Short mmCIF file of C-alpha atoms and ligand atoms in Angstrom, two decimals:
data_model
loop_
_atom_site.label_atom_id
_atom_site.label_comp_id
_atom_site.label_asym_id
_atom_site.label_seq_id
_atom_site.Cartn_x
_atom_site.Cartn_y
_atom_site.Cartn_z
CA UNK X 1 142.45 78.51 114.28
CA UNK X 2 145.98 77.98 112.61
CA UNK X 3 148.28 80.99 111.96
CA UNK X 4 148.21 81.77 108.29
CA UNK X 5 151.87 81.77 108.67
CA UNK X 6 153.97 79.92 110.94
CA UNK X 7 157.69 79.84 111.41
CA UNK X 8 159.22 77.54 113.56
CA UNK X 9 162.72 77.35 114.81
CA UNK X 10 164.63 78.95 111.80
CA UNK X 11 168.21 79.19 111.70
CA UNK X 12 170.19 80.32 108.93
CA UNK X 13 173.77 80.68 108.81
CA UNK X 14 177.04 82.51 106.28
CA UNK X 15 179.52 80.55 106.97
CA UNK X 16 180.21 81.26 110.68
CA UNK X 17 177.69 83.65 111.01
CA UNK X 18 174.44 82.89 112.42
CA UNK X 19 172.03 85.31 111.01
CA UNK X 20 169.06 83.89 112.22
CA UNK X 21 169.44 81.44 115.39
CA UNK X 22 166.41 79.42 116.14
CA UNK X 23 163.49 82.17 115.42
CA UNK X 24 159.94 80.73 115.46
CA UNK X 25 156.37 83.29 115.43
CA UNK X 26 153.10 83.07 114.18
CA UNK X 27 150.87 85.73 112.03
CA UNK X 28 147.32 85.53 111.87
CA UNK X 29 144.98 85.83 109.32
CA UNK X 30 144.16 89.58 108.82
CA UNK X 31 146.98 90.64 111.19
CA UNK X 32 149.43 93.78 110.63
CA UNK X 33 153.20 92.44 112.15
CA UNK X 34 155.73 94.79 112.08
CA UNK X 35 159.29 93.19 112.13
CA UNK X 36 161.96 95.37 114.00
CA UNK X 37 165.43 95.42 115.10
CA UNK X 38 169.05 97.04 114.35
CA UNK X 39 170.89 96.76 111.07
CA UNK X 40 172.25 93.19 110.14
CA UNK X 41 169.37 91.48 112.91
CA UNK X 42 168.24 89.17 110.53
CA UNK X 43 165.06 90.40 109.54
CA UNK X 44 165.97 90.51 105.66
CA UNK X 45 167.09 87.16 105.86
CA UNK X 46 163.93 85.95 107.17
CA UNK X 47 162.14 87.04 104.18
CA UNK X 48 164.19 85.18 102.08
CA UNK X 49 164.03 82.12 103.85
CA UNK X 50 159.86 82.67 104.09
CA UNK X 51 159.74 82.94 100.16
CA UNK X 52 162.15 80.46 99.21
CA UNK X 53 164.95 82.82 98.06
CA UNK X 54 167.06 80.97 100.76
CA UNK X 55 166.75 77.74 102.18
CA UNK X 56 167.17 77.29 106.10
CA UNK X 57 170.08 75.22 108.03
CA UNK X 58 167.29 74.10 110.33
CA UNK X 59 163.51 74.58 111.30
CA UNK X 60 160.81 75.37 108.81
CA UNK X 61 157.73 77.59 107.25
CA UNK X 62 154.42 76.65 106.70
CA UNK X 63 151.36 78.57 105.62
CA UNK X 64 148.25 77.68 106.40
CA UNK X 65 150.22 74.70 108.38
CA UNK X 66 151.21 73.58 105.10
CA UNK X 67 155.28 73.56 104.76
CA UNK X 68 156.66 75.77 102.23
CA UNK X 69 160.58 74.38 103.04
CA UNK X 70 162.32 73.54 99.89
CA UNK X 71 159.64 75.42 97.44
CA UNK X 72 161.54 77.74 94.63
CA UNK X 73 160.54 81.25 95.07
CA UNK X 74 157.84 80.93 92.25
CA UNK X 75 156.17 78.07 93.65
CA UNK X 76 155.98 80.20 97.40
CA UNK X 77 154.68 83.18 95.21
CA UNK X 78 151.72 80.80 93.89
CA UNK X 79 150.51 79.96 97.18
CA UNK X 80 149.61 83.85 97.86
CA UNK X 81 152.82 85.58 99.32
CA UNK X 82 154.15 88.64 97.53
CA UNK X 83 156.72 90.59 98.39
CA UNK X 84 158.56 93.77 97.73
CA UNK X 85 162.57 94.15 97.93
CA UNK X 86 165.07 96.86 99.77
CA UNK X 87 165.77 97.39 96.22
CA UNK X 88 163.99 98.70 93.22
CA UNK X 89 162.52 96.03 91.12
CA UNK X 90 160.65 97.91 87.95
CA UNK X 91 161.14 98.43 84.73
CA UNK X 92 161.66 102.12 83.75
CA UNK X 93 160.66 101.90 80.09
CA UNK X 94 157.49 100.65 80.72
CA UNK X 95 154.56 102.65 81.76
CA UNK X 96 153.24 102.22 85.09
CA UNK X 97 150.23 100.62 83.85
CA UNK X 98 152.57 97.95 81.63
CA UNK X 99 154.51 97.43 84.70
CA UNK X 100 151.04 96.45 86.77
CA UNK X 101 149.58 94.72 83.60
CA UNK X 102 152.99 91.95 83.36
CA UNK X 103 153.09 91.93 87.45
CA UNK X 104 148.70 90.80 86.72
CA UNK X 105 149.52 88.63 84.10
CA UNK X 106 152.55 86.95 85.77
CA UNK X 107 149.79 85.99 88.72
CA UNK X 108 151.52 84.37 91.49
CA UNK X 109 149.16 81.41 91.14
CA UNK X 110 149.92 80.81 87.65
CA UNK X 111 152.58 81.13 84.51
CA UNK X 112 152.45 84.38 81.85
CA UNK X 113 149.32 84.53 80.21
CA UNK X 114 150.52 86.21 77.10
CA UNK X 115 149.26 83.40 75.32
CA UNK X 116 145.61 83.29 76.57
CA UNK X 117 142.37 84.17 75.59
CA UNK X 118 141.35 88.16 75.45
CA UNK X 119 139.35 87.99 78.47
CA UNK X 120 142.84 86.26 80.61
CA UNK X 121 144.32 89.59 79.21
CA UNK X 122 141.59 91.60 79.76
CA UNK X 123 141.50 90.30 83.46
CA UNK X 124 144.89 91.69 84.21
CA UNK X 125 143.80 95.19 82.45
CA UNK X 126 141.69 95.58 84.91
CA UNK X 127 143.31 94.36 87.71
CA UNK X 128 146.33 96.53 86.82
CA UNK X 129 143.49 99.92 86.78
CA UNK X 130 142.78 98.75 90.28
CA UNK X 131 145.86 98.69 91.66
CA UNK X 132 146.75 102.00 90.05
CA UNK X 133 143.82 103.34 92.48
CA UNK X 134 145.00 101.31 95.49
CA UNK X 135 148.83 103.13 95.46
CA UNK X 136 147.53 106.38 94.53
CA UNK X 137 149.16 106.49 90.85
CA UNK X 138 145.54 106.20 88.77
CA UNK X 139 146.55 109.72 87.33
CA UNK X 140 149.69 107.96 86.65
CA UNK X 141 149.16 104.95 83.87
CA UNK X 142 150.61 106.16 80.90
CA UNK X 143 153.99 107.38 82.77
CA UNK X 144 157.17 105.75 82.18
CA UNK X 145 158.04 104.03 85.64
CA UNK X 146 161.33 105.41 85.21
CA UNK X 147 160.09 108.94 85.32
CA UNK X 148 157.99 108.71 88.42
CA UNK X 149 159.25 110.27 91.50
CA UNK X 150 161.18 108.25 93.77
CA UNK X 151 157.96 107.94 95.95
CA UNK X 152 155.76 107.10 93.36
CA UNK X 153 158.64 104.45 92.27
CA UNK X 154 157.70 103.39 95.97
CA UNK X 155 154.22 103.25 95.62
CA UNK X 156 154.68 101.38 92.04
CA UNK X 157 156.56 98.60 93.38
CA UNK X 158 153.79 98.04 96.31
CA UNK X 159 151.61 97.97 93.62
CA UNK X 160 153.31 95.15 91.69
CA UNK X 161 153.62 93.24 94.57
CA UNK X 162 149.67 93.41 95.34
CA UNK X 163 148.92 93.04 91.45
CA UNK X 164 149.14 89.12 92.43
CA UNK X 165 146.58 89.89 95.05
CA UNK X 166 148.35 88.05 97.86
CA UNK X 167 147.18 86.79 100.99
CA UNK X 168 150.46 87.57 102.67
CA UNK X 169 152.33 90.77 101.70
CA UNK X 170 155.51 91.31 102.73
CA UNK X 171 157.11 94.36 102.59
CA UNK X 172 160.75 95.11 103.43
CA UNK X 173 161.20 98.64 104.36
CA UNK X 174 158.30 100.49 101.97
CA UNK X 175 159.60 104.44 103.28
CA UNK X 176 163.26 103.71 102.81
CA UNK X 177 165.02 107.04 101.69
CA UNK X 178 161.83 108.97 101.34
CA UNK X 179 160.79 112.32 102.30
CA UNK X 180 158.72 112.70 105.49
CA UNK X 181 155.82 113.76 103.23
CA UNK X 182 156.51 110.74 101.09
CA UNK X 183 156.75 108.57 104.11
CA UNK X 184 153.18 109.70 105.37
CA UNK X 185 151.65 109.27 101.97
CA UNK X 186 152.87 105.34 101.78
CA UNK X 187 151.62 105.04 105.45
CA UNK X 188 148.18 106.11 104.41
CA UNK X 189 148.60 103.72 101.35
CA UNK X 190 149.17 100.62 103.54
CA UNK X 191 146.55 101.68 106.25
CA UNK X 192 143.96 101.68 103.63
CA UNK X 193 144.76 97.68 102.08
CA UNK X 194 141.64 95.63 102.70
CA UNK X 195 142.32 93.64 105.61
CA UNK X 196 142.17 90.66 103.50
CA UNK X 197 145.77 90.82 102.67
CA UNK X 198 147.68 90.28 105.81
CA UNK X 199 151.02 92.62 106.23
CA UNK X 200 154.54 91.56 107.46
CA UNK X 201 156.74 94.57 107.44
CA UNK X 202 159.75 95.21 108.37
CA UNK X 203 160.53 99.25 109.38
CA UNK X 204 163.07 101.24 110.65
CA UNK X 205 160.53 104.67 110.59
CA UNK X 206 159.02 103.56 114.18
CA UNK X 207 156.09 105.95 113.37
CA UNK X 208 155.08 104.21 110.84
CA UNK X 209 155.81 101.34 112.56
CA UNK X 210 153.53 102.88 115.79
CA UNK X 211 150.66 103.54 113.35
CA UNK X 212 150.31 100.57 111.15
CA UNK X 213 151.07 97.29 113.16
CA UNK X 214 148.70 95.09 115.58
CA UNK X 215 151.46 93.08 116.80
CA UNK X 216 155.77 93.72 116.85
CA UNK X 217 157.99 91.28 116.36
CA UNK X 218 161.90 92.50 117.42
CA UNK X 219 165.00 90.41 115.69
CA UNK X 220 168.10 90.82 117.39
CA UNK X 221 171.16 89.10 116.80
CA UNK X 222 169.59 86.73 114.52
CA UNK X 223 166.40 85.85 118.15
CA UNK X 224 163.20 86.99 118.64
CA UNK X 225 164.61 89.79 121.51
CA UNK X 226 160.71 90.55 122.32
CA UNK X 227 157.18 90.33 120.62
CA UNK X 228 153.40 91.28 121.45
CA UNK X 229 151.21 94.61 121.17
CA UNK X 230 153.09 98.27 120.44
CA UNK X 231 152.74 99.44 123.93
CA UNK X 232 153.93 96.30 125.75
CA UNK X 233 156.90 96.23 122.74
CA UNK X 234 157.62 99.93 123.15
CA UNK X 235 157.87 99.47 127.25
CA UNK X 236 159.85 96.71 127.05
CA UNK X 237 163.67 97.61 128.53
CA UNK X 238 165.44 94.90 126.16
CA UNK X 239 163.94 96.73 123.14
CA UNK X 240 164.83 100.17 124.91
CA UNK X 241 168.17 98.68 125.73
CA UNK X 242 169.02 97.78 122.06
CA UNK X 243 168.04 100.87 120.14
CA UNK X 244 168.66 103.84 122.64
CA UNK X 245 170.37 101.95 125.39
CA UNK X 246 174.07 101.09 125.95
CA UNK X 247 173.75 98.42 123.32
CA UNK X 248 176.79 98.51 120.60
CA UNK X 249 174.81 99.13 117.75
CA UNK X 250 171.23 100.50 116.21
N1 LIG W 1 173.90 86.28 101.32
C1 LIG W 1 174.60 86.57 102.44
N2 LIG W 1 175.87 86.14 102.58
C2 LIG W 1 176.59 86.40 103.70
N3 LIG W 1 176.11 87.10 104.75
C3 LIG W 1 174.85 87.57 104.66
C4 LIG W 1 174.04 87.34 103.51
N4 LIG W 1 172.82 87.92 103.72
C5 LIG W 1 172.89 88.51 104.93
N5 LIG W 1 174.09 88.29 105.50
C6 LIG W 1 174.50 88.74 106.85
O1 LIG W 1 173.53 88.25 107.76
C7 LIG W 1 173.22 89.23 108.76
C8 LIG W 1 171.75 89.58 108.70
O2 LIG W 1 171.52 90.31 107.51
P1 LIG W 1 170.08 90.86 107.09
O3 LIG W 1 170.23 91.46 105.77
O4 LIG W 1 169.09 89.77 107.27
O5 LIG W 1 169.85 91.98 108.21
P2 LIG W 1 168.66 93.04 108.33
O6 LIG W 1 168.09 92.86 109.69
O7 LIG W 1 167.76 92.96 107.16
O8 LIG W 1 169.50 94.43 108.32
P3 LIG W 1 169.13 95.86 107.66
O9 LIG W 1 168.24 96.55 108.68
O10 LIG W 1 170.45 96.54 107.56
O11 LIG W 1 168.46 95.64 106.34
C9 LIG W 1 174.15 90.40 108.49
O12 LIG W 1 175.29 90.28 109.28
C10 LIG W 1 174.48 90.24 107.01
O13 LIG W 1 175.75 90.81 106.72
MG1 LIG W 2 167.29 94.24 105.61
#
Protein backbone atom coordinates (compact mmCIF):
# COMPACT_ATOMS: atom_id res chain seq x y z
CA UNK A 1 0.00 0.00 0.00
CA UNK A 2 1.35 3.59 -0.91
CA UNK A 3 1.63 6.30 1.81
CA UNK A 4 -1.17 8.74 1.35
CA UNK A 5 1.55 11.22 1.61
CA UNK A 6 5.02 10.96 0.68
CA UNK A 7 7.86 13.40 0.91
CA UNK A 8 10.99 12.71 -0.51
CA UNK A 9 14.25 14.47 -0.14
CA UNK A 10 13.01 18.14 0.46
CA UNK A 11 15.28 20.90 0.79
CA UNK A 12 14.38 24.37 1.03
CA UNK A 13 16.60 27.16 1.46
CA UNK A 14 16.54 31.57 2.50
CA UNK A 15 19.21 32.59 0.97
CA UNK A 16 22.05 30.85 2.87
CA UNK A 17 19.96 29.22 5.14
CA UNK A 18 18.96 25.77 4.76
CA UNK A 19 15.73 25.34 6.49
CA UNK A 20 14.96 22.09 5.43
CA UNK A 21 18.06 19.87 4.16
CA UNK A 22 17.09 16.75 2.38
CA UNK A 23 13.90 15.57 4.63
CA UNK A 24 11.93 12.64 3.15
CA UNK A 25 8.84 10.51 5.43
CA UNK A 26 5.85 8.84 4.69
CA UNK A 27 2.15 9.08 6.41
CA UNK A 28 -0.28 6.51 6.03
CA UNK A 29 -3.70 6.46 5.40
CA UNK A 30 -5.59 6.90 8.74
CA UNK A 31 -2.34 7.67 10.63
CA UNK A 32 -1.92 10.45 13.50
CA UNK A 33 2.00 12.01 12.87
CA UNK A 34 3.03 14.38 15.17
CA UNK A 35 5.87 16.68 13.81
CA UNK A 36 8.37 17.88 16.58
CA UNK A 37 11.45 19.76 17.12
CA UNK A 38 12.92 23.23 18.55
CA UNK A 39 11.95 26.66 17.29
CA UNK A 40 13.17 27.58 13.66
CA UNK A 41 13.62 23.34 12.84
CA UNK A 42 11.82 23.58 9.83
CA UNK A 43 8.68 22.09 10.55
CA UNK A 44 6.58 25.29 9.42
CA UNK A 45 8.35 25.34 6.37
CA UNK A 46 7.47 21.93 5.54
CA UNK A 47 3.90 22.73 5.52
CA UNK A 48 4.32 25.25 3.15
CA UNK A 49 6.26 23.40 0.84
CA UNK A 50 3.48 20.26 1.27
CA UNK A 51 0.61 22.75 0.25
CA UNK A 52 2.23 24.67 -2.32
CA UNK A 53 2.67 27.94 -0.35
CA UNK A 54 6.45 27.41 -1.14
CA UNK A 55 8.09 25.65 -3.74
CA UNK A 56 11.20 23.36 -2.87
CA UNK A 57 15.04 23.88 -4.09
CA UNK A 58 15.07 20.11 -4.50
CA UNK A 59 13.08 16.79 -3.88
CA UNK A 60 9.34 16.53 -4.05
CA UNK A 61 5.60 15.68 -2.57
CA UNK A 62 3.25 13.39 -3.77
CA UNK A 63 -0.05 12.19 -2.43
CA UNK A 64 -1.36 9.20 -3.14
CA UNK A 65 2.13 8.82 -5.22
CA UNK A 66 0.81 11.45 -7.31
CA UNK A 67 3.30 14.68 -7.29
CA UNK A 68 1.89 17.76 -5.97
CA UNK A 69 5.44 19.88 -6.87
CA UNK A 70 4.65 23.03 -8.63
CA UNK A 71 0.66 22.98 -7.75
CA UNK A 72 -0.64 26.64 -6.40
CA UNK A 73 -1.93 26.29 -2.98
CA UNK A 74 -5.61 26.04 -4.31
CA UNK A 75 -5.00 23.35 -6.62
CA UNK A 76 -3.10 21.21 -3.39
CA UNK A 77 -6.27 22.22 -1.33
CA UNK A 78 -8.54 20.42 -4.13
CA UNK A 79 -6.85 17.25 -3.89
CA UNK A 80 -8.02 16.89 -0.03
CA UNK A 81 -5.32 18.66 2.20
CA UNK A 82 -6.48 21.39 4.56
CA UNK A 83 -4.68 23.11 6.77
CA UNK A 84 -4.75 25.51 9.64
CA UNK A 85 -2.04 28.43 10.21
CA UNK A 86 0.19 29.62 13.47
CA UNK A 87 -1.94 32.53 12.84
CA UNK A 88 -5.56 33.39 13.03
CA UNK A 89 -7.29 33.13 9.77
CA UNK A 90 -11.24 34.14 10.44
CA UNK A 91 -13.28 36.67 9.89
CA UNK A 92 -14.60 38.39 13.08
CA UNK A 93 -17.75 39.97 11.64
CA UNK A 94 -19.10 36.97 10.55
CA UNK A 95 -20.88 34.51 12.67
CA UNK A 96 -19.33 31.31 13.29
CA UNK A 97 -21.78 29.57 11.26
CA UNK A 98 -21.04 32.21 8.11
CA UNK A 99 -17.48 31.59 8.69
CA UNK A 100 -18.11 27.50 8.30
CA UNK A 101 -20.82 28.11 5.58
CA UNK A 102 -17.96 30.27 3.02
CA UNK A 103 -15.06 27.71 4.33
CA UNK A 104 -18.20 24.70 2.86
CA UNK A 105 -18.89 26.58 -0.02
CA UNK A 106 -15.25 27.44 -0.94
CA UNK A 107 -14.80 23.31 -0.99
CA UNK A 108 -11.29 22.50 -1.55
CA UNK A 109 -12.32 20.41 -4.55
CA UNK A 110 -14.07 23.09 -6.23
CA UNK A 111 -14.55 27.15 -6.85
CA UNK A 112 -17.35 29.38 -4.65
CA UNK A 113 -20.63 28.15 -5.16
CA UNK A 114 -22.43 31.35 -4.54
CA UNK A 115 -23.75 31.03 -7.82
CA UNK A 116 -25.30 27.49 -7.66
CA UNK A 117 -28.38 25.89 -7.28
CA UNK A 118 -30.22 25.99 -3.59
CA UNK A 119 -29.43 22.54 -2.84
CA UNK A 120 -25.15 23.41 -3.64
CA UNK A 121 -26.02 26.05 -0.91
CA UNK A 122 -28.00 24.06 1.07
CA UNK A 123 -25.15 21.36 1.05
CA UNK A 124 -22.73 23.66 2.74
CA UNK A 125 -25.61 24.65 5.42
CA UNK A 126 -25.43 21.59 6.52
CA UNK A 127 -22.07 20.75 6.34
CA UNK A 128 -21.24 23.98 8.22
CA UNK A 129 -24.08 22.55 11.29
CA UNK A 130 -21.82 19.55 11.31
CA UNK A 131 -18.78 20.94 11.82
CA UNK A 132 -20.19 23.26 14.45
CA UNK A 133 -20.82 19.79 16.39
CA UNK A 134 -17.39 18.34 15.50
CA UNK A 135 -15.34 21.55 17.36
CA UNK A 136 -17.72 21.80 20.08
CA UNK A 137 -19.21 25.40 19.04
CA UNK A 138 -23.00 24.00 17.96
CA UNK A 139 -24.26 26.34 20.85
CA UNK A 140 -22.16 28.77 19.08
CA UNK A 141 -23.64 29.59 15.31
CA UNK A 142 -25.05 32.80 15.54
CA UNK A 143 -21.81 34.34 17.43
CA UNK A 144 -19.66 36.77 15.83
CA UNK A 145 -16.22 34.86 15.37
CA UNK A 146 -14.68 37.84 16.65
CA UNK A 147 -16.38 37.53 19.98
CA UNK A 148 -15.57 33.94 20.69
CA UNK A 149 -13.01 33.20 23.22
CA UNK A 150 -9.60 32.78 22.13
CA UNK A 151 -10.17 28.92 22.41
CA UNK A 152 -13.22 28.80 20.69
CA UNK A 153 -11.34 31.13 17.95
CA UNK A 154 -9.12 27.84 18.12
CA UNK A 155 -11.65 25.46 17.73
CA UNK A 156 -13.33 27.75 14.82
CA UNK A 157 -10.40 27.75 12.70
CA UNK A 158 -10.08 23.71 13.02
CA UNK A 159 -13.38 23.80 11.99
CA UNK A 160 -12.83 25.76 8.77
CA UNK A 161 -10.12 23.77 7.92
CA UNK A 162 -12.27 20.38 8.18
CA UNK A 163 -15.37 22.26 6.53
CA UNK A 164 -13.50 21.04 3.15
CA UNK A 165 -13.60 17.61 4.64
CA UNK A 166 -9.98 16.76 3.88
CA UNK A 167 -8.26 13.64 3.66
CA UNK A 168 -5.10 15.14 5.08
CA UNK A 169 -5.38 17.77 7.86
CA UNK A 170 -2.68 19.57 8.83
CA UNK A 171 -2.51 21.42 11.73
CA UNK A 172 0.30 23.73 12.84
CA UNK A 173 0.31 24.14 16.50
CA UNK A 174 -3.78 23.88 17.36
CA UNK A 175 -3.05 24.76 21.57
CA UNK A 176 -0.74 27.64 20.86
CA UNK A 177 -1.22 30.30 23.71
CA UNK A 178 -4.11 28.53 25.29
CA UNK A 179 -5.04 27.78 28.73
CA UNK A 180 -4.32 24.27 30.05
CA UNK A 181 -8.11 23.77 30.20
CA UNK A 182 -8.33 25.09 26.68
CA UNK A 183 -5.50 22.90 25.62
CA UNK A 184 -7.31 19.66 26.96
CA UNK A 185 -10.58 20.63 25.39
CA UNK A 186 -8.84 20.90 21.67
CA UNK A 187 -7.06 17.56 22.53
CA UNK A 188 -10.36 15.89 23.06
CA UNK A 189 -11.56 17.70 19.83
CA UNK A 190 -8.84 16.12 17.64
CA UNK A 191 -9.00 12.64 19.43
CA UNK A 192 -12.55 12.40 18.47
CA UNK A 193 -12.02 13.23 14.21
CA UNK A 194 -13.13 10.12 12.36
CA UNK A 195 -10.13 8.37 11.46
CA UNK A 196 -10.91 9.05 7.95
CA UNK A 197 -9.11 12.29 7.97
CA UNK A 198 -5.51 11.58 8.55
CA UNK A 199 -3.61 14.23 11.03
CA UNK A 200 -0.11 15.85 10.56
CA UNK A 201 0.54 18.08 13.49
CA UNK A 202 3.03 19.83 14.51
CA UNK A 203 3.18 20.54 18.68
CA UNK A 204 5.23 21.99 21.08
CA UNK A 205 2.57 20.80 24.20
CA UNK A 206 4.35 17.15 24.26
CA UNK A 207 1.19 15.96 26.14
CA UNK A 208 -0.78 16.51 23.64
CA UNK A 209 1.67 15.39 21.51
CA UNK A 210 1.97 11.92 23.93
CA UNK A 211 -1.83 11.49 23.65
CA UNK A 212 -2.79 12.07 20.12
CA UNK A 213 -0.01 10.71 17.70
CA UNK A 214 0.66 6.98 16.32
CA UNK A 215 3.89 7.85 14.93
CA UNK A 216 6.64 11.14 15.72
CA UNK A 217 8.44 12.64 13.34
CA UNK A 218 11.47 15.09 14.98
CA UNK A 219 12.90 18.10 12.57
CA UNK A 220 16.05 19.38 13.62
CA UNK A 221 18.15 21.71 11.92
CA UNK A 222 16.15 21.56 8.89
CA UNK A 223 16.76 16.68 9.12
CA UNK A 224 14.65 14.22 10.23
CA UNK A 225 16.84 13.96 13.86
CA UNK A 226 14.59 10.68 14.70
CA UNK A 227 11.11 9.12 13.79
CA UNK A 228 8.90 5.96 14.82
CA UNK A 229 6.35 5.16 17.78
CA UNK A 230 6.13 7.72 21.08
CA UNK A 231 8.00 5.44 23.31
CA UNK A 232 10.89 4.56 20.99
CA UNK A 233 10.81 8.68 20.05
CA UNK A 234 10.59 9.66 23.71
CA UNK A 235 13.73 7.12 24.62
CA UNK A 236 15.65 8.19 22.03
CA UNK A 237 18.99 10.24 23.50
CA UNK A 238 19.26 12.56 20.24
CA UNK A 239 15.68 13.74 20.92
CA UNK A 240 16.57 13.92 24.79
CA UNK A 241 19.78 15.59 23.77
CA UNK A 242 18.04 18.40 21.75
CA UNK A 243 15.24 19.50 24.02
CA UNK A 244 16.59 18.92 27.65
CA UNK A 245 20.14 18.06 26.83
CA UNK A 246 23.24 20.28 26.34
CA UNK A 247 21.92 21.22 22.96
CA UNK A 248 22.05 25.24 22.27
CA UNK A 249 18.58 25.72 21.85
CA UNK A 250 14.75 24.32 22.51
N1 LIG B 1 10.00 33.15 4.32
C1 LIG B 1 11.17 33.01 4.98
N2 LIG B 1 12.23 33.77 4.67
C2 LIG B 1 13.42 33.63 5.31
N3 LIG B 1 13.64 32.74 6.30
C3 LIG B 1 12.61 31.95 6.67
C4 LIG B 1 11.33 32.05 6.04
N4 LIG B 1 10.50 31.12 6.61
C5 LIG B 1 11.23 30.51 7.56
N5 LIG B 1 12.49 30.99 7.59
C6 LIG B 1 13.58 30.51 8.47
O1 LIG B 1 13.69 29.11 8.27
C7 LIG B 1 13.92 28.43 9.51
C8 LIG B 1 12.79 27.44 9.76
O2 LIG B 1 11.63 28.17 10.05
P1 LIG B 1 10.23 27.48 10.38
O3 LIG B 1 9.24 28.56 10.52
O4 LIG B 1 9.98 26.42 9.37
O5 LIG B 1 10.54 26.81 11.80
P2 LIG B 1 9.55 26.05 12.79
O6 LIG B 1 10.15 24.72 13.04
O7 LIG B 1 8.16 26.12 12.30
O8 LIG B 1 9.73 26.94 14.13
P3 LIG B 1 8.64 27.37 15.25
O9 LIG B 1 8.58 26.19 16.20
O10 LIG B 1 9.29 28.54 15.91
O11 LIG B 1 7.34 27.68 14.59
C9 LIG B 1 14.04 29.52 10.56
O12 LIG B 1 15.38 29.83 10.75
C10 LIG B 1 13.28 30.68 9.94
O13 LIG B 1 13.77 31.91 10.43
MG1 LIG C 1 6.42 27.01 12.98
Amino acid sequence: MSPLLAVERLTKSFAALKALNGVSLAVEPRERRALIGPNGAGKTTLFNLITGHLAPNGGRVLLEGEPLTGLAPHAVARRGISRSFQRTSLFPRLDVGENLRLAAAADGRGSWNLFGSVARLAAPRARARAVAEQVGLAERLAEPAGRLSYGEQRQLELGVALATAPRLLLLDEPTAGMSPEETQHMTRLLAALPREITLLIIEHDMDVVFSLADRITVLHYGEVLSEGAPDAVKADPRVYEVYLGTGDEG
